[in-house]
Amino acid sequence: MAAAPKRRGSQDRTDRTVTPARILIVGERDLRRDLVYQRLRESQLPLALATNGEHAWSMFQESRFDLVVTGLKMPGLDGIELLRRLRSARS
């Protein structure tokens, strides 16, 4: 019996290691931050929590994240400025 032909564009993925996405959740409001955390925890992806923009920026400099979920209005470094910094650091 002949082996089935490979589909066009398919690759053998048995030798690839897939690293799960790392997610950083940022927010000053415990209830919202914890709600997002609880929902994403079901995905079994690595999660980290930051209480504000400065904390998130510090964590990002130490360890890169694939996805950042942030509130926009936070005292100090707000979500918009945090995202600007993250984007420029990615370049």
PDB file of N, CA and C in Angstrom:
ATOM      1  N   MET A   1       0.850  -1.170   0.000  1.00  0.00           N
ATOM      2  CA  MET A   1       0.000   0.000   0.000  1.00  0.00           C
ATOM      3  C   MET A   1       0.900   1.239   0.000  1.00  0.00           C
ATOM      4  N   ALA A   2       0.662   2.134  -0.912  1.00  0.00           N
ATOM      5  CA  ALA A   2       1.472   3.344  -1.049  1.00  0.00           C
ATOM      6  C   ALA A   2       1.080   4.371  -0.004  1.00  0.00           C
ATOM      7  N   ALA A   3       2.073   5.157   0.437  1.00  0.00           N
ATOM      8  CA  ALA A   3       1.800   6.228   1.405  1.00  0.00           C
ATOM      9  C   ALA A   3       1.017   7.340   0.725  1.00  0.00           C
ATOM     10  N   ALA A   4       0.156   7.967   1.494  1.00  0.00           N
ATOM     11  CA  ALA A   4      -0.636   9.081   0.952  1.00  0.00           C
ATOM     12  C   ALA A   4       0.292  10.233   0.598  1.00  0.00           C
ATOM     13  N   PRO A   5       0.068  10.863  -0.545  1.00  0.00           N
ATOM     14  CA  PRO A   5       0.930  11.996  -0.925  1.00  0.00           C
ATOM     15  C   PRO A   5       0.725  13.172   0.016  1.00  0.00           C
ATOM     16  N   LYS A   6       1.800  13.932   0.223  1.00  0.00           N
ATOM     17  CA  LYS A   6       1.695  15.129   1.059  1.00  0.00           C
ATOM     18  C   LYS A   6       0.895  16.186   0.330  1.00  0.00           C
ATOM     19  N   ARG A   7       0.088  16.896   1.079  1.00  0.00           N
ATOM     20  CA  ARG A   7      -0.683  17.983   0.491  1.00  0.00           C
ATOM     21  C   ARG A   7       0.244  19.123   0.153  1.00  0.00           C
ATOM     22  N   ARG A   8      -0.099  19.831  -0.891  1.00  0.00           N
ATOM     23  CA  ARG A   8       0.695  20.967  -1.343  1.00  0.00           C
ATOM     24  C   ARG A   8       0.821  22.001  -0.226  1.00  0.00           C
ATOM     25  N   GLY A   9       2.054  22.428   0.059  1.00  0.00           N
ATOM     26  CA  GLY A   9       2.281  23.450   1.069  1.00  0.00           C
ATOM     27  C   GLY A   9       2.378  22.903   2.484  1.00  0.00           C
ATOM     28  N   SER A  10       2.143  21.608   2.677  1.00  0.00           N
ATOM     29  CA  SER A  10       2.233  21.061   4.033  1.00  0.00           C
ATOM     30  C   SER A  10       3.689  20.754   4.361  1.00  0.00           C
ATOM     31  N   GLN A  11       3.975  20.791   5.638  1.00  0.00           N
ATOM     32  CA  GLN A  11       5.327  20.496   6.094  1.00  0.00           C
ATOM     33  C   GLN A  11       5.237  19.475   7.204  1.00  0.00           C
ATOM     34  N   ASP A  12       6.288  18.683   7.339  1.00  0.00           N
ATOM     35  CA  ASP A  12       6.361  17.745   8.440  1.00  0.00           C
ATOM     36  C   ASP A  12       6.692  18.538   9.693  1.00  0.00           C
ATOM     37  N   ARG A  13       5.796  18.535  10.659  1.00  0.00           N
ATOM     38  CA  ARG A  13       5.971  19.357  11.853  1.00  0.00           C
ATOM     39  C   ARG A  13       6.402  18.544  13.062  1.00  0.00           C
ATOM     40  N   THR A  14       6.810  17.320  12.856  1.00  0.00           N
ATOM     41  CA  THR A  14       7.181  16.470  13.983  1.00  0.00           C
ATOM     42  C   THR A  14       8.472  16.912  14.644  1.00  0.00           C
ATOM     43  N   ASP A  15       9.329  17.618  13.927  1.00  0.00           N
ATOM     44  CA  ASP A  15      10.604  18.021  14.507  1.00  0.00           C
ATOM     45  C   ASP A  15      10.596  19.460  15.020  1.00  0.00           C
ATOM     46  N   ARG A  16       9.470  20.127  14.974  1.00  0.00           N
ATOM     47  CA  ARG A  16       9.378  21.512  15.446  1.00  0.00           C
ATOM     48  C   ARG A  16       8.890  21.558  16.883  1.00  0.00           C
ATOM     49  N   THR A  17       9.482  22.438  17.653  1.00  0.00           N
ATOM     50  CA  THR A  17       9.024  22.656  19.017  1.00  0.00           C
ATOM     51  C   THR A  17       8.213  23.934  19.036  1.00  0.00           C
ATOM     52  N   VAL A  18       7.005  23.849  19.543  1.00  0.00           N
ATOM     53  CA  VAL A  18       6.130  25.007  19.600  1.00  0.00           C
ATOM     54  C   VAL A  18       6.147  25.542  21.026  1.00  0.00           C
ATOM     55  N   THR A  19       6.499  26.799  21.151  1.00  0.00           N
ATOM     56  CA  THR A  19       6.497  27.444  22.454  1.00  0.00           C
ATOM     57  C   THR A  19       5.158  28.136  22.642  1.00  0.00           C
ATOM     58  N   PRO A  20       4.483  27.876  23.768  1.00  0.00           N
ATOM     59  CA  PRO A  20       3.185  28.525  23.970  1.00  0.00           C
ATOM     60  C   PRO A  20       3.335  30.037  24.121  1.00  0.00           C
ATOM     61  N   ALA A  21       2.320  30.754  23.667  1.00  0.00           N
ATOM     62  CA  ALA A  21       2.320  32.213  23.766  1.00  0.00           C
ATOM     63  C   ALA A  21       2.315  32.627  25.236  1.00  0.00           C
ATOM     64  N   ARG A  22       3.077  33.652  25.552  1.00  0.00           N
ATOM     65  CA  ARG A  22       3.113  34.189  26.915  1.00  0.00           C
ATOM     66  C   ARG A  22       2.261  35.448  26.933  1.00  0.00           C
ATOM     67  N   ILE A  23       1.367  35.538  27.917  1.00  0.00           N
ATOM     68  CA  ILE A  23       0.410  36.639  27.987  1.00  0.00           C
ATOM     69  C   ILE A  23       0.610  37.442  29.258  1.00  0.00           C
ATOM     70  N   LEU A  24       0.670  38.758  29.113  1.00  0.00           N
ATOM     71  CA  LEU A  24       0.772  39.679  30.241  1.00  0.00           C
ATOM     72  C   LEU A  24      -0.552  40.421  30.370  1.00  0.00           C
ATOM     73  N   ILE A  25      -1.145  40.363  31.557  1.00  0.00           N
ATOM     74  CA  ILE A  25      -2.413  41.036  31.835  1.00  0.00           C
ATOM     75  C   ILE A  25      -2.123  42.207  32.764  1.00  0.00           C
ATOM     76  N   VAL A  26      -2.518  43.420  32.336  1.00  0.00           N
ATOM     77  CA  VAL A  26      -2.193  44.637  33.076  1.00  0.00           C
ATOM     78  C   VAL A  26      -3.476  45.362  33.461  1.00  0.00           C
ATOM     79  N   GLY A  27      -3.557  45.780  34.717  1.00  0.00           N
ATOM     80  CA  GLY A  27      -4.698  46.567  35.137  1.00  0.00           C
ATOM     81  C   GLY A  27      -4.617  46.907  36.609  1.00  0.00           C
ATOM     82  N   GLU A  28      -5.061  48.099  36.936  1.00  0.00           N
ATOM     83  CA  GLU A  28      -5.028  48.517  38.336  1.00  0.00           C
ATOM     84  C   GLU A  28      -6.234  48.021  39.107  1.00  0.00           C
ATOM     85  N   ARG A  29      -7.295  47.708  38.389  1.00  0.00           N
ATOM     86  CA  ARG A  29      -8.524  47.254  39.048  1.00  0.00           C
ATOM     87  C   ARG A  29      -8.477  45.740  39.202  1.00  0.00           C
ATOM     88  N   ASP A  30      -8.377  45.304  40.449  1.00  0.00           N
ATOM     89  CA  ASP A  30      -8.214  43.883  40.735  1.00  0.00           C
ATOM     90  C   ASP A  30      -9.319  43.033  40.127  1.00  0.00           C
ATOM     91  N   LEU A  31     -10.553  43.483  40.214  1.00  0.00           N
ATOM     92  CA  LEU A  31     -11.678  42.687  39.742  1.00  0.00           C
ATOM     93  C   LEU A  31     -11.581  42.420  38.239  1.00  0.00           C
ATOM     94  N   ARG A  32     -11.344  43.454  37.462  1.00  0.00           N
ATOM     95  CA  ARG A  32     -11.240  43.272  36.003  1.00  0.00           C
ATOM     96  C   ARG A  32     -10.030  42.437  35.626  1.00  0.00           C
ATOM     97  N   ARG A  33      -8.887  42.763  36.231  1.00  0.00           N
ATOM     98  CA  ARG A  33      -7.657  42.029  35.934  1.00  0.00           C
ATOM     99  C   ARG A  33      -7.829  40.555  36.280  1.00  0.00           C
ATOM    100  N   ASP A  34      -8.427  40.278  37.428  1.00  0.00           N
ATOM    101  CA  ASP A  34      -8.611  38.896  37.854  1.00  0.00           C
ATOM    102  C   ASP A  34      -9.634  38.154  36.998  1.00  0.00           C
ATOM    103  N   LEU A  35     -10.657  38.864  36.516  1.00  0.00           N
ATOM    104  CA  LEU A  35     -11.642  38.251  35.634  1.00  0.00           C
ATOM    105  C   LEU A  35     -10.980  37.815  34.321  1.00  0.00           C
ATOM    106  N   VAL A  36     -10.178  38.688  33.744  1.00  0.00           N
ATOM    107  CA  VAL A  36      -9.458  38.345  32.512  1.00  0.00           C
ATOM    108  C   VAL A  36      -8.521  37.170  32.776  1.00  0.00           C
ATOM    109  N   TYR A  37      -7.831  37.212  33.902  1.00  0.00           N
ATOM    110  CA  TYR A  37      -6.912  36.138  34.269  1.00  0.00           C
ATOM    111  C   TYR A  37      -7.649  34.806  34.364  1.00  0.00           C
ATOM    112  N   GLN A  38      -8.791  34.797  35.045  1.00  0.00           N
ATOM    113  CA  GLN A  38      -9.555  33.559  35.218  1.00  0.00           C
ATOM    114  C   GLN A  38     -10.006  32.995  33.869  1.00  0.00           C
ATOM    115  N   ARG A  39     -10.446  33.872  32.968  1.00  0.00           N
ATOM    116  CA  ARG A  39     -10.899  33.413  31.641  1.00  0.00           C
ATOM    117  C   ARG A  39      -9.735  32.846  30.820  1.00  0.00           C
ATOM    118  N   LEU A  40      -8.604  33.535  30.848  1.00  0.00           N
ATOM    119  CA  LEU A  40      -7.467  33.079  30.046  1.00  0.00           C
ATOM    120  C   LEU A  40      -6.759  31.879  30.664  1.00  0.00           C
ATOM    121  N   ARG A  41      -6.902  31.693  31.962  1.00  0.00           N
ATOM    122  CA  ARG A  41      -6.261  30.563  32.635  1.00  0.00           C
ATOM    123  C   ARG A  41      -6.758  29.245  32.061  1.00  0.00           C
ATOM    124  N   GLU A  42      -8.003  29.228  31.604  1.00  0.00           N
ATOM    125  CA  GLU A  42      -8.574  28.029  30.998  1.00  0.00           C
ATOM    126  C   GLU A  42      -7.803  27.605  29.746  1.00  0.00           C
ATOM    127  N   SER A  43      -7.118  28.542  29.097  1.00  0.00           N
ATOM    128  CA  SER A  43      -6.345  28.238  27.896  1.00  0.00           C
ATOM    129  C   SER A  43      -5.061  27.484  28.216  1.00  0.00           C
ATOM    130  N   GLN A  44      -4.665  27.483  29.477  1.00  0.00           N
ATOM    131  CA  GLN A  44      -3.440  26.843  29.957  1.00  0.00           C
ATOM    132  C   GLN A  44      -2.177  27.436  29.344  1.00  0.00           C
ATOM    133  N   LEU A  45      -2.261  28.674  28.885  1.00  0.00           N
ATOM    134  CA  LEU A  45      -1.081  29.386  28.400  1.00  0.00           C
ATOM    135  C   LEU A  45      -0.395  30.059  29.582  1.00  0.00           C
ATOM    136  N   PRO A  46       0.900  30.311  29.483  1.00  0.00           N
ATOM    137  CA  PRO A  46       1.599  31.008  30.569  1.00  0.00           C
ATOM    138  C   PRO A  46       1.075  32.441  30.721  1.00  0.00           C
ATOM    139  N   LEU A  47       0.651  32.799  31.928  1.00  0.00           N
ATOM    140  CA  LEU A  47       0.092  34.116  32.209  1.00  0.00           C
ATOM    141  C   LEU A  47       0.910  34.827  33.271  1.00  0.00           C
ATOM    142  N   ALA A  48       0.959  36.152  33.157  1.00  0.00           N
ATOM    143  CA  ALA A  48       1.592  36.984  34.177  1.00  0.00           C
ATOM    144  C   ALA A  48       0.683  38.182  34.432  1.00  0.00           C
ATOM    145  N   LEU A  49       0.716  38.700  35.658  1.00  0.00           N
ATOM    146  CA  LEU A  49      -0.115  39.837  36.043  1.00  0.00           C
ATOM    147  C   LEU A  49       0.757  41.017  36.416  1.00  0.00           C
ATOM    148  N   ALA A  50       0.329  42.213  35.998  1.00  0.00           N
ATOM    149  CA  ALA A  50       0.978  43.464  36.399  1.00  0.00           C
ATOM    150  C   ALA A  50      -0.103  44.399  36.915  1.00  0.00           C
ATOM    151  N   THR A  51       0.199  45.122  37.976  1.00  0.00           N
ATOM    152  CA  THR A  51      -0.802  45.976  38.619  1.00  0.00           C
ATOM    153  C   THR A  51      -0.921  47.360  37.997  1.00  0.00           C
ATOM    154  N   ASN A  52       0.061  47.764  37.179  1.00  0.00           N
ATOM    155  CA  ASN A  52       0.000  49.078  36.534  1.00  0.00           C
ATOM    156  C   ASN A  52       0.967  49.105  35.347  1.00  0.00           C
ATOM    157  N   GLY A  53       0.976  50.218  34.623  1.00  0.00           N
ATOM    158  CA  GLY A  53       1.809  50.328  33.429  1.00  0.00           C
ATOM    159  C   GLY A  53       3.296  50.241  33.713  1.00  0.00           C
ATOM    160  N   GLU A  54       3.743  50.881  34.778  1.00  0.00           N
ATOM    161  CA  GLU A  54       5.172  50.834  35.133  1.00  0.00           C
ATOM    162  C   GLU A  54       5.607  49.406  35.459  1.00  0.00           C
ATOM    163  N   HIS A  55       4.777  48.720  36.214  1.00  0.00           N
ATOM    164  CA  HIS A  55       5.067  47.330  36.565  1.00  0.00           C
ATOM    165  C   HIS A  55       5.135  46.467  35.303  1.00  0.00           C
ATOM    166  N   ALA A  56       4.191  46.667  34.381  1.00  0.00           N
ATOM    167  CA  ALA A  56       4.164  45.912  33.130  1.00  0.00           C
ATOM    168  C   ALA A  56       5.406  46.198  32.290  1.00  0.00           C
ATOM    169  N   TRP A  57       5.796  47.461  32.206  1.00  0.00           N
ATOM    170  CA  TRP A  57       6.971  47.841  31.419  1.00  0.00           C
ATOM    171  C   TRP A  57       8.223  47.180  31.992  1.00  0.00           C
ATOM    172  N   SER A  58       8.337  47.177  33.307  1.00  0.00           N
ATOM    173  CA  SER A  58       9.465  46.534  33.968  1.00  0.00           C
ATOM    174  C   SER A  58       9.488  45.029  33.676  1.00  0.00           C
ATOM    175  N   MET A  59       8.324  44.399  33.755  1.00  0.00           N
ATOM    176  CA  MET A  59       8.245  42.964  33.469  1.00  0.00           C
ATOM    177  C   MET A  59       8.592  42.665  32.016  1.00  0.00           C
ATOM    178  N   PHE A  60       8.138  43.525  31.108  1.00  0.00           N
ATOM    179  CA  PHE A  60       8.398  43.316  29.684  1.00  0.00           C
ATOM    180  C   PHE A  60       9.891  43.434  29.368  1.00  0.00           C
ATOM    181  N   GLN A  61      10.584  44.325  30.052  1.00  0.00           N
ATOM    182  CA  GLN A  61      12.016  44.487  29.814  1.00  0.00           C
ATOM    183  C   GLN A  61      12.804  43.263  30.273  1.00  0.00           C
ATOM    184  N   GLU A  62      12.292  42.577  31.286  1.00  0.00           N
ATOM    185  CA  GLU A  62      12.967  41.385  31.805  1.00  0.00           C
ATOM    186  C   GLU A  62      12.625  40.138  30.995  1.00  0.00           C
ATOM    187  N   SER A  63      11.410  40.067  30.493  1.00  0.00           N
ATOM    188  CA  SER A  63      10.942  38.876  29.801  1.00  0.00           C
ATOM    189  C   SER A  63       9.885  39.277  28.782  1.00  0.00           C
ATOM    190  N   ARG A  64      10.107  38.949  27.528  1.00  0.00           N
ATOM    191  CA  ARG A  64       9.169  39.338  26.464  1.00  0.00           C
ATOM    192  C   ARG A  64       7.877  38.539  26.539  1.00  0.00           C
ATOM    193  N   PHE A  65       6.799  39.190  26.113  1.00  0.00           N
ATOM    194  CA  PHE A  65       5.484  38.561  26.070  1.00  0.00           C
ATOM    195  C   PHE A  65       4.964  38.621  24.645  1.00  0.00           C
ATOM    196  N   ASP A  66       4.145  37.654  24.287  1.00  0.00           N
ATOM    197  CA  ASP A  66       3.571  37.598  22.946  1.00  0.00           C
ATOM    198  C   ASP A  66       2.287  38.397  22.831  1.00  0.00           C
ATOM    199  N   LEU A  67       1.597  38.559  23.958  1.00  0.00           N
ATOM    200  CA  LEU A  67       0.323  39.283  23.975  1.00  0.00           C
ATOM    201  C   LEU A  67       0.227  40.061  25.276  1.00  0.00           C
ATOM    202  N   VAL A  68      -0.199  41.323  25.171  1.00  0.00           N
ATOM    203  CA  VAL A  68      -0.415  42.152  26.352  1.00  0.00           C
ATOM    204  C   VAL A  68      -1.862  42.613  26.338  1.00  0.00           C
ATOM    205  N   VAL A  69      -2.581  42.294  27.412  1.00  0.00           N
ATOM    206  CA  VAL A  69      -3.961  42.738  27.594  1.00  0.00           C
ATOM    207  C   VAL A  69      -3.910  43.804  28.673  1.00  0.00           C
ATOM    208  N   THR A  70      -4.280  45.040  28.326  1.00  0.00           N
ATOM    209  CA  THR A  70      -4.115  46.134  29.275  1.00  0.00           C
ATOM    210  C   THR A  70      -5.343  47.031  29.339  1.00  0.00           C
ATOM    211  N   GLY A  71      -5.527  47.602  30.507  1.00  0.00           N
ATOM    212  CA  GLY A  71      -6.501  48.668  30.633  1.00  0.00           C
ATOM    213  C   GLY A  71      -5.912  49.926  30.017  1.00  0.00           C
ATOM    214  N   LEU A  72      -6.751  50.865  29.646  1.00  0.00           N
ATOM    215  CA  LEU A  72      -6.250  52.092  29.021  1.00  0.00           C
ATOM    216  C   LEU A  72      -6.012  53.202  30.036  1.00  0.00           C
ATOM    217  N   LYS A  73      -6.909  53.330  30.991  1.00  0.00           N
ATOM    218  CA  LYS A  73      -6.816  54.427  31.956  1.00  0.00           C
ATOM    219  C   LYS A  73      -6.217  53.913  33.258  1.00  0.00           C
ATOM    220  N   MET A  74      -4.951  54.238  33.453  1.00  0.00           N
ATOM    221  CA  MET A  74      -4.252  53.875  34.681  1.00  0.00           C
ATOM    222  C   MET A  74      -3.433  55.078  35.102  1.00  0.00           C
ATOM    223  N   PRO A  75      -3.246  55.276  36.385  1.00  0.00           N
ATOM    224  CA  PRO A  75      -2.405  56.388  36.835  1.00  0.00           C
ATOM    225  C   PRO A  75      -0.948  56.141  36.448  1.00  0.00           C
ATOM    226  N   GLY A  76      -0.212  57.206  36.255  1.00  0.00           N
ATOM    227  CA  GLY A  76       1.194  57.055  35.852  1.00  0.00           C
ATOM    228  C   GLY A  76       1.272  56.683  34.388  1.00  0.00           C
ATOM    229  N   LEU A  77       1.899  55.577  34.100  1.00  0.00           N
ATOM    230  CA  LEU A  77       2.033  55.083  32.730  1.00  0.00           C
ATOM    231  C   LEU A  77       0.716  54.411  32.329  1.00  0.00           C
ATOM    232  N   ASP A  78      -0.075  55.098  31.495  1.00  0.00           N
ATOM    233  CA  ASP A  78      -1.370  54.541  31.110  1.00  0.00           C
ATOM    234  C   ASP A  78      -1.211  53.496  30.003  1.00  0.00           C
ATOM    235  N   GLY A  79      -2.319  52.844  29.663  1.00  0.00           N
ATOM    236  CA  GLY A  79      -2.280  51.765  28.692  1.00  0.00           C
ATOM    237  C   GLY A  79      -1.821  52.194  27.308  1.00  0.00           C
ATOM    238  N   ILE A  80      -2.208  53.385  26.885  1.00  0.00           N
ATOM    239  CA  ILE A  80      -1.801  53.878  25.557  1.00  0.00           C
ATOM    240  C   ILE A  80      -0.291  54.073  25.496  1.00  0.00           C
ATOM    241  N   GLU A  81       0.278  54.726  26.495  1.00  0.00           N
ATOM    242  CA  GLU A  81       1.732  54.946  26.510  1.00  0.00           C
ATOM    243  C   GLU A  81       2.475  53.627  26.667  1.00  0.00           C
ATOM    244  N   LEU A  82       1.940  52.717  27.466  1.00  0.00           N
ATOM    245  CA  LEU A  82       2.552  51.390  27.596  1.00  0.00           C
ATOM    246  C   LEU A  82       2.614  50.707  26.241  1.00  0.00           C
ATOM    247  N   LEU A  83       1.517  50.733  25.492  1.00  0.00           N
ATOM    248  CA  LEU A  83       1.496  50.106  24.171  1.00  0.00           C
ATOM    249  C   LEU A  83       2.469  50.771  23.205  1.00  0.00           C
ATOM    250  N   ARG A  84       2.603  52.089  23.305  1.00  0.00           N
ATOM    251  CA  ARG A  84       3.593  52.792  22.462  1.00  0.00           C
ATOM    252  C   ARG A  84       5.005  52.302  22.767  1.00  0.00           C
ATOM    253  N   ARG A  85       5.319  52.179  24.051  1.00  0.00           N
ATOM    254  CA  ARG A  85       6.653  51.691  24.443  1.00  0.00           C
ATOM    255  C   ARG A  85       6.882  50.255  23.969  1.00  0.00           C
ATOM    256  N   LEU A  86       5.866  49.434  24.133  1.00  0.00           N
ATOM    257  CA  LEU A  86       6.005  48.039  23.719  1.00  0.00           C
ATOM    258  C   LEU A  86       6.223  47.936  22.210  1.00  0.00           C
ATOM    259  N   ARG A  87       5.489  48.744  21.471  1.00  0.00           N
ATOM    260  CA  ARG A  87       5.642  48.724  20.004  1.00  0.00           C
ATOM    261  C   ARG A  87       7.044  49.173  19.594  1.00  0.00           C
ATOM    262  N   SER A  88       7.536  50.249  20.212  1.00  0.00           N
ATOM    263  CA  SER A  88       8.873  50.736  19.833  1.00  0.00           C
ATOM    264  C   SER A  88       9.965  49.750  20.276  1.00  0.00           C
ATOM    265  N   ALA A  89       9.751  49.038  21.372  1.00  0.00           N
ATOM    266  CA  ALA A  89      10.736  48.054  21.823  1.00  0.00           C
ATOM    267  C   ALA A  89      10.755  46.849  20.890  1.00  0.00           C
ATOM    268  N   ARG A  90       9.638  46.578  20.256  1.00  0.00           N
ATOM    269  CA  ARG A  90       9.534  45.433  19.327  1.00  0.00           C
ATOM    270  C   ARG A  90      10.323  45.679  18.056  1.00  0.00           C
ATOM    271  N   SER A  91      10.473  46.930  17.661  1.00  0.00           N
ATOM    272  CA  SER A  91      11.149  47.279  16.400  1.00  0.00           C
ATOM    273  C   SER A  91      12.633  47.053  16.473  1.00  0.00           C
TER     274      SER A  91
END
